[in-house]
mmCIF file of C-alpha atoms and ligand atoms in Angstrom:
data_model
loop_
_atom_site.group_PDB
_atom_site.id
_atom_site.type_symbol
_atom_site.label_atom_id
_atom_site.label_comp_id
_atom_site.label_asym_id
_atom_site.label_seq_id
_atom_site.Cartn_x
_atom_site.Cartn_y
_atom_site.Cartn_z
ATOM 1 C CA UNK F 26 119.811 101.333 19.103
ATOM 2 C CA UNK F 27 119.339 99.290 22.016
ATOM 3 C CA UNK F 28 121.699 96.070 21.048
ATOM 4 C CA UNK F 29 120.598 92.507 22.761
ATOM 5 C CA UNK F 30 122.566 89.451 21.978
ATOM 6 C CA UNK F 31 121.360 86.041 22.583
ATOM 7 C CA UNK F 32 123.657 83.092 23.040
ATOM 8 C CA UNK F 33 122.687 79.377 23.227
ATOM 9 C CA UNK F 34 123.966 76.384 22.511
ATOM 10 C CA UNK F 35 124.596 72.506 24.488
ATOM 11 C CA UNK F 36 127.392 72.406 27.634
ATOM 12 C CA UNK F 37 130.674 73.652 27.032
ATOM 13 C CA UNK F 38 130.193 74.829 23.635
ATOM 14 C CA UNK F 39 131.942 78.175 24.282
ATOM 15 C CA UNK F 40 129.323 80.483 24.957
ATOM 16 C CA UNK F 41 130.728 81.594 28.174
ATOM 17 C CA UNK F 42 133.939 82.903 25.977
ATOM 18 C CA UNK F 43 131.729 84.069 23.277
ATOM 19 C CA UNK F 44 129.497 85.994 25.160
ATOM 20 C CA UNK F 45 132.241 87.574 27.206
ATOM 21 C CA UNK F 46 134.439 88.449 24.331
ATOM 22 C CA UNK F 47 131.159 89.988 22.688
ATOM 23 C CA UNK F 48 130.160 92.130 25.783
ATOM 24 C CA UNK F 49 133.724 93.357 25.574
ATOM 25 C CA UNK F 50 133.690 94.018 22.133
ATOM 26 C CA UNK F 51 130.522 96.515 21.911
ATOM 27 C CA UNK F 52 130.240 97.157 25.517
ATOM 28 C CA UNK F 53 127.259 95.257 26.354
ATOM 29 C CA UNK F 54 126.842 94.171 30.013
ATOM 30 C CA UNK F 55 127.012 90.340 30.248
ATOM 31 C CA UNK F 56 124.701 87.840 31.842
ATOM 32 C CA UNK F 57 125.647 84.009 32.368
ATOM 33 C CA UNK F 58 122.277 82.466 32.847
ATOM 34 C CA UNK F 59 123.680 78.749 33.550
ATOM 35 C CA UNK F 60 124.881 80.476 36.831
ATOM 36 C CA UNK F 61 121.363 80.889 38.082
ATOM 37 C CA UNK F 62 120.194 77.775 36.990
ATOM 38 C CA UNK F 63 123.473 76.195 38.505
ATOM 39 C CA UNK F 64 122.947 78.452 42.191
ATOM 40 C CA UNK F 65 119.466 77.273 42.054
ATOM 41 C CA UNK F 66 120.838 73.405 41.389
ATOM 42 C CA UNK F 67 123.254 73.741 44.039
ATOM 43 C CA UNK F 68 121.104 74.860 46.768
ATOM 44 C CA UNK F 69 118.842 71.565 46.339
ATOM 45 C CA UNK F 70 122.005 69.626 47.059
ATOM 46 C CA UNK F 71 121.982 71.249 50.298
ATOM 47 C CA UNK F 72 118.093 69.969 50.997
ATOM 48 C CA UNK F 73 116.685 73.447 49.972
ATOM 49 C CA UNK F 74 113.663 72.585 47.740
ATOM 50 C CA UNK F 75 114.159 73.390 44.046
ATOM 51 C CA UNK F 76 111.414 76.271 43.755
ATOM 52 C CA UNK F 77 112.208 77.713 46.735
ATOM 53 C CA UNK F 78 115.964 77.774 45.600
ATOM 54 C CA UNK F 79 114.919 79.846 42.902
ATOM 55 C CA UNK F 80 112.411 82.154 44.687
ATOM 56 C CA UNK F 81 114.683 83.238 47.270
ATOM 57 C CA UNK F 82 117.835 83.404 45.184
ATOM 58 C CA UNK F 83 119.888 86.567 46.198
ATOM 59 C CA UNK F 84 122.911 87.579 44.426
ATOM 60 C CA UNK F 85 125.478 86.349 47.575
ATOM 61 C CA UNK F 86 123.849 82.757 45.994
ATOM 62 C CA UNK F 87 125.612 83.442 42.467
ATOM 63 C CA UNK F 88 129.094 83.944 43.999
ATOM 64 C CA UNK F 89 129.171 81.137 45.856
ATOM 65 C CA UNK F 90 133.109 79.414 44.510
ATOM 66 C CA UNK F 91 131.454 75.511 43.956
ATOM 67 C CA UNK F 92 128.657 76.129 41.180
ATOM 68 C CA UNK F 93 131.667 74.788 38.618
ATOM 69 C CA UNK F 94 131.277 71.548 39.597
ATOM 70 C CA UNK F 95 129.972 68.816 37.670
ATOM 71 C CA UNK F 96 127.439 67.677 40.788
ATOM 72 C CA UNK F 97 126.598 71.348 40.377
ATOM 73 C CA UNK F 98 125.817 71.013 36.808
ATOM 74 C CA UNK F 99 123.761 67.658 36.870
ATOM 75 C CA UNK F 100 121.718 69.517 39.672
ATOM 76 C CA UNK F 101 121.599 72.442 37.440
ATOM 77 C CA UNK F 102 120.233 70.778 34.477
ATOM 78 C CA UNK F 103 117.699 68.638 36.711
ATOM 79 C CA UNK F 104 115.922 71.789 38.503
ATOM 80 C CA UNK F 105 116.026 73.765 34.823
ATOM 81 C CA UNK F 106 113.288 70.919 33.758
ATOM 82 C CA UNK F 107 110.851 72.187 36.377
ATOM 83 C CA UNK F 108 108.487 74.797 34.769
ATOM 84 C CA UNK F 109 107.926 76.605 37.838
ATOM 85 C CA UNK F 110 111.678 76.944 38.393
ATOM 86 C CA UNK F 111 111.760 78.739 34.677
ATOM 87 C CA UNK F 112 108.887 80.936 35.455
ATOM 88 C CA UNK F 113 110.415 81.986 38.706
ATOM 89 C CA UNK F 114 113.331 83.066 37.074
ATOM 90 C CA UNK F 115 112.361 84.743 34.002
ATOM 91 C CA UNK F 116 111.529 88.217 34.946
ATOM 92 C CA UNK F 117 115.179 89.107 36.551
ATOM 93 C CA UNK F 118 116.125 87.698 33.227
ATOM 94 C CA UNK F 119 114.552 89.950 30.935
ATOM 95 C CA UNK F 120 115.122 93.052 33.174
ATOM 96 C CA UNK F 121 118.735 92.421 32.628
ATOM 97 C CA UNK F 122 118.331 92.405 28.654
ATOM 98 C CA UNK F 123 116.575 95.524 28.570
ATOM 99 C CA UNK F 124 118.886 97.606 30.342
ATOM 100 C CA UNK F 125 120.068 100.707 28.841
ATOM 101 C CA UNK F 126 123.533 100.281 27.845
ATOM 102 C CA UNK F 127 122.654 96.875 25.907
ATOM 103 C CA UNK F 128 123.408 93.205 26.977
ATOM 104 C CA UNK F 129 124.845 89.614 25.883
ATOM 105 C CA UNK F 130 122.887 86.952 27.770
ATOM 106 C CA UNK F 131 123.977 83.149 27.209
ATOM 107 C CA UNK F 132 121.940 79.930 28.445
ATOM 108 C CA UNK F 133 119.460 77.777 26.872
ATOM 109 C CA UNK F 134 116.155 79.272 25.888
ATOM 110 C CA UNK F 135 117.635 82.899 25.561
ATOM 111 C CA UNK F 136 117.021 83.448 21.599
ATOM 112 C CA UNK F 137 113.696 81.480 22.109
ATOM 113 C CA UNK F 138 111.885 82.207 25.267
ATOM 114 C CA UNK F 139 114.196 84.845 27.035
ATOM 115 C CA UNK F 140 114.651 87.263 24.236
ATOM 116 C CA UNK F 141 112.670 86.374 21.030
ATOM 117 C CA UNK F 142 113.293 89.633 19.987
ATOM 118 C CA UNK F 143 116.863 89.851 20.503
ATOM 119 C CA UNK F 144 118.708 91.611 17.254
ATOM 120 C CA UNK F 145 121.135 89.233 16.901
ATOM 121 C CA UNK F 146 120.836 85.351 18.098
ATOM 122 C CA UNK F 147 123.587 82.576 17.772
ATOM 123 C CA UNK F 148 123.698 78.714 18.570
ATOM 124 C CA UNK F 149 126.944 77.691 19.360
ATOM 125 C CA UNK F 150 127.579 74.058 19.165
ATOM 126 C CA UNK F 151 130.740 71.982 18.587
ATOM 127 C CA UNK F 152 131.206 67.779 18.723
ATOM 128 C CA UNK F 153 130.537 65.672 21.504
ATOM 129 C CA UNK F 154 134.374 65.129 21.710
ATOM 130 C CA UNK F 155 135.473 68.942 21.553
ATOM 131 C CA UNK F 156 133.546 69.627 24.034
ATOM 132 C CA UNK F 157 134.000 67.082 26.571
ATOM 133 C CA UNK F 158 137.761 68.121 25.898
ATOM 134 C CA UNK F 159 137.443 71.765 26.429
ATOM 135 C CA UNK F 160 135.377 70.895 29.826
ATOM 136 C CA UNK F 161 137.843 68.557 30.581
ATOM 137 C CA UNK F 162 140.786 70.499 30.745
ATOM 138 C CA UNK F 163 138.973 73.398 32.110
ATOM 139 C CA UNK F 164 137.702 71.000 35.142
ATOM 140 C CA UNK F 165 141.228 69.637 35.763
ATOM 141 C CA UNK F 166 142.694 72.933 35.778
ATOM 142 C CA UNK F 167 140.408 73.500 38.473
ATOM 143 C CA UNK F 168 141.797 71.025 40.244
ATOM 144 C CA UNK F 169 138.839 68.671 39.820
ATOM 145 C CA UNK F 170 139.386 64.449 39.677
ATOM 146 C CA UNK F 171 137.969 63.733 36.391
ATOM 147 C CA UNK F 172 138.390 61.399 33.659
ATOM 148 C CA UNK F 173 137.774 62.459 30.230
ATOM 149 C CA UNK F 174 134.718 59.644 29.975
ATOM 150 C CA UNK F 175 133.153 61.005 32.982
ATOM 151 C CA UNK F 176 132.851 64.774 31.549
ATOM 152 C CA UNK F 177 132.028 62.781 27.863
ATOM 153 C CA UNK F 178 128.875 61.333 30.069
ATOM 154 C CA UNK F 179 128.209 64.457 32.118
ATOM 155 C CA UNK F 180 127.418 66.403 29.057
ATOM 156 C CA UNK F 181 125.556 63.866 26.640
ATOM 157 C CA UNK F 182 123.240 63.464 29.557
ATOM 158 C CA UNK F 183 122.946 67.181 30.378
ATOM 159 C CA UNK F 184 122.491 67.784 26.692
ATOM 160 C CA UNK F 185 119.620 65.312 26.299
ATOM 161 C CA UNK F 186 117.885 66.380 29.505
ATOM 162 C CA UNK F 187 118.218 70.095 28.366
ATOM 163 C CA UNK F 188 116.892 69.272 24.872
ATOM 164 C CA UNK F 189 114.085 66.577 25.727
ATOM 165 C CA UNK F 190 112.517 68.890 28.504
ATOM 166 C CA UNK F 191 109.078 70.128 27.614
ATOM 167 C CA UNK F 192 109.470 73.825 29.533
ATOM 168 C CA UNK F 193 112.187 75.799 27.038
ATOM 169 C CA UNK F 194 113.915 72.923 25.558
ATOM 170 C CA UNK F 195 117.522 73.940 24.588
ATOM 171 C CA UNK F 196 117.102 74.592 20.623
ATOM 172 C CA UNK F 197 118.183 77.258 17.894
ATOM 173 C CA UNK F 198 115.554 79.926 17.382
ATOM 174 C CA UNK F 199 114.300 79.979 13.907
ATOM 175 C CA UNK F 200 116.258 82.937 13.124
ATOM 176 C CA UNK F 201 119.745 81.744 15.130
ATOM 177 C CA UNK F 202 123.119 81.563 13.284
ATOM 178 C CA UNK F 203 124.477 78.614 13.981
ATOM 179 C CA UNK F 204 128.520 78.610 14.938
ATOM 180 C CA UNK F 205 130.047 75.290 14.862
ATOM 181 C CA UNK F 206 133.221 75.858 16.619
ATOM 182 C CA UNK F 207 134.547 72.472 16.387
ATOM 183 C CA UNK F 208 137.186 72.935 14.407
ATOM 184 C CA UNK F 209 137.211 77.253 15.068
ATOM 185 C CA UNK F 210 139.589 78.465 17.600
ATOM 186 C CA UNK F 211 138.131 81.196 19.985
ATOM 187 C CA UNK F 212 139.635 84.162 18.124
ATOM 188 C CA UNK F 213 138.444 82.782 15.041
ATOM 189 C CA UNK F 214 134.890 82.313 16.247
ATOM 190 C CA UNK F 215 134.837 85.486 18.382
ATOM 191 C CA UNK F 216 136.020 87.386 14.899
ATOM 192 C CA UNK F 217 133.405 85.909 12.653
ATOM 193 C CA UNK F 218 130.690 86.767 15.743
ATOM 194 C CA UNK F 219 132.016 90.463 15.878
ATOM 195 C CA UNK F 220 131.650 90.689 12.027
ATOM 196 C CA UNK F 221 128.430 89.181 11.908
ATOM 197 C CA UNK F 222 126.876 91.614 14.775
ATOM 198 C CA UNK F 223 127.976 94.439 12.431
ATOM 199 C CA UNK F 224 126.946 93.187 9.415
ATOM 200 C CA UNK F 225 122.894 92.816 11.164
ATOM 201 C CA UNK F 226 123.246 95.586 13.076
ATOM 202 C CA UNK F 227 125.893 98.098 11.899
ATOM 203 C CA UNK F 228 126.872 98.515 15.092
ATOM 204 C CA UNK F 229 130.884 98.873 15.857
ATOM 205 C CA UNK F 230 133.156 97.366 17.926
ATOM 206 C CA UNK F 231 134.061 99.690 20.664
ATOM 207 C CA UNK F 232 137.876 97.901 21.629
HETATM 208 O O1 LIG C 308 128.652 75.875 31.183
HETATM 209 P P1 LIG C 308 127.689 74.857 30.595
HETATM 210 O O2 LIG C 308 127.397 75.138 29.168
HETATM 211 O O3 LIG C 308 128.127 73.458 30.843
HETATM 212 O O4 LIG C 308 126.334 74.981 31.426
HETATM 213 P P2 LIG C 308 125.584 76.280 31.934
HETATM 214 O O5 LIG C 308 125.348 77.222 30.812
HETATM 215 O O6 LIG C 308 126.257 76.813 33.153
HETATM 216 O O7 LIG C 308 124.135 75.682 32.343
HETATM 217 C C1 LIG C 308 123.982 74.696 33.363
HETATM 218 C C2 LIG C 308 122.608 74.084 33.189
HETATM 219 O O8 LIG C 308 121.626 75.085 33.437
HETATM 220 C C3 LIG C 308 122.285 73.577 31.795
HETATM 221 O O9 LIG C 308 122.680 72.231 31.590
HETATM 222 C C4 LIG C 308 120.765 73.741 31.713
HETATM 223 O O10 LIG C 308 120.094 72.635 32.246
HETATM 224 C C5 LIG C 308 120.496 74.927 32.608
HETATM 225 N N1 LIG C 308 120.198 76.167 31.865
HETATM 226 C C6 LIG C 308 118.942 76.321 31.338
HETATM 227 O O11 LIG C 308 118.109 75.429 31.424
HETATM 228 N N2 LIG C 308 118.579 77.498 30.728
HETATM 229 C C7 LIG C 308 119.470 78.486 30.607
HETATM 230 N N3 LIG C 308 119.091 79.634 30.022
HETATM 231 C C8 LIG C 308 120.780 78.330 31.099
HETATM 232 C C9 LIG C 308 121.126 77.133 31.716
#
């Protein structure tokens, strides 16, 4: 069977973890959808225009070292809104989930727009406050000057932008498990994941 895994949830939930540690796990290659979204966003903050950002996007665009920034990710979440942005960027998308070996993609609209048929779909969500504080302390170990309010801000407004949009608002599919990992640590939610993907699927873990 051809395994696809689809991984939403609001900013900084853990999906990025989650969706690596599952790739790993049943050796699925891994796609990080907020990265094209955020090398489309950062692009506009050079002047580029936001469609043609994510018409011409090559994959030099996606390494670029600055698309972690919170600038990055308010520009991110503001060219995401723009339909034709979405539609531009939908086919690479779904060629990467159908590839051969299987795939974990994480974003948005992945279990609802990207992949409605994906096998297995989760919605990872946590509080506003575990959140912020994961994003926090990943930013500052970056070396970026923030203050915990700031990244609090950042990500309620993201989150309502993401949500309120009318092109492939961020939501649970119908048939999403929802992981709260507020009070889960990552091993904790990675292992009830990894259980949960066999249970569907009965497909092992490979490491
Ligand atoms: O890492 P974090 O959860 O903070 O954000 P991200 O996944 O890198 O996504 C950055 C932004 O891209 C989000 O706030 C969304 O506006 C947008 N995005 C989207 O609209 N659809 C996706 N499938 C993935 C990201």
């Amino acid at each position: 069977m051809r395994l696809t895994i689809a991984i939403d949830g609001p900013a900084a939930a853990g999906k990025g973890t989650l969706s690596r540690a599952l790739a790993a796990a049943f050796g699925l290659a891994h796609l990080d959808t907020g990265l094209i979204y955020r090398a489309a966003g950062r692009r506009t903050l050079d002047g580029t225009p936001a469609l043609e950002a994510a018409q011409t996007m090559t994959a030099t665009d996606l390494e670029a070292d600055d698309l972690r920034t919170p600038d990055v990710a308010r520009a991110a979440s503001q060219v995401a809104a723009i339909p034709e942005v979405r539609a531009a960027l939908v086919d690479f998308q779904r060629a990467f989930a159908r590839r051969s070996g299987g795939s974990v993609l994480d974003g948005r609209d992945i279990g609802t727009v990207i992949c409605p048929d994906a096998e297995v779909k989760f919605f990872v969500t946590a509080s506003d406050d575990v959140r912020a504080e994961r994003r926090f302390r990943e930013l500052l170990g970056t070396g970026h000057d923030v203050t915990f309010e700031s990244v609090l801000a950042d990500l309620k407004e993201r989150d309502a932008r993401d949500s309120a949009r009318a092109a492939a608002p961020m939501k649970p599919a119908v048939d999403a498990v929802v992981l709260d990992t507020s009070e889960m640590d990552i091993d904790a939610a990675v292992a009830a994941a990894i259980s949960l993907v066999t249970d569907r699927t009965g497909c092992q873990p490979v490491t």
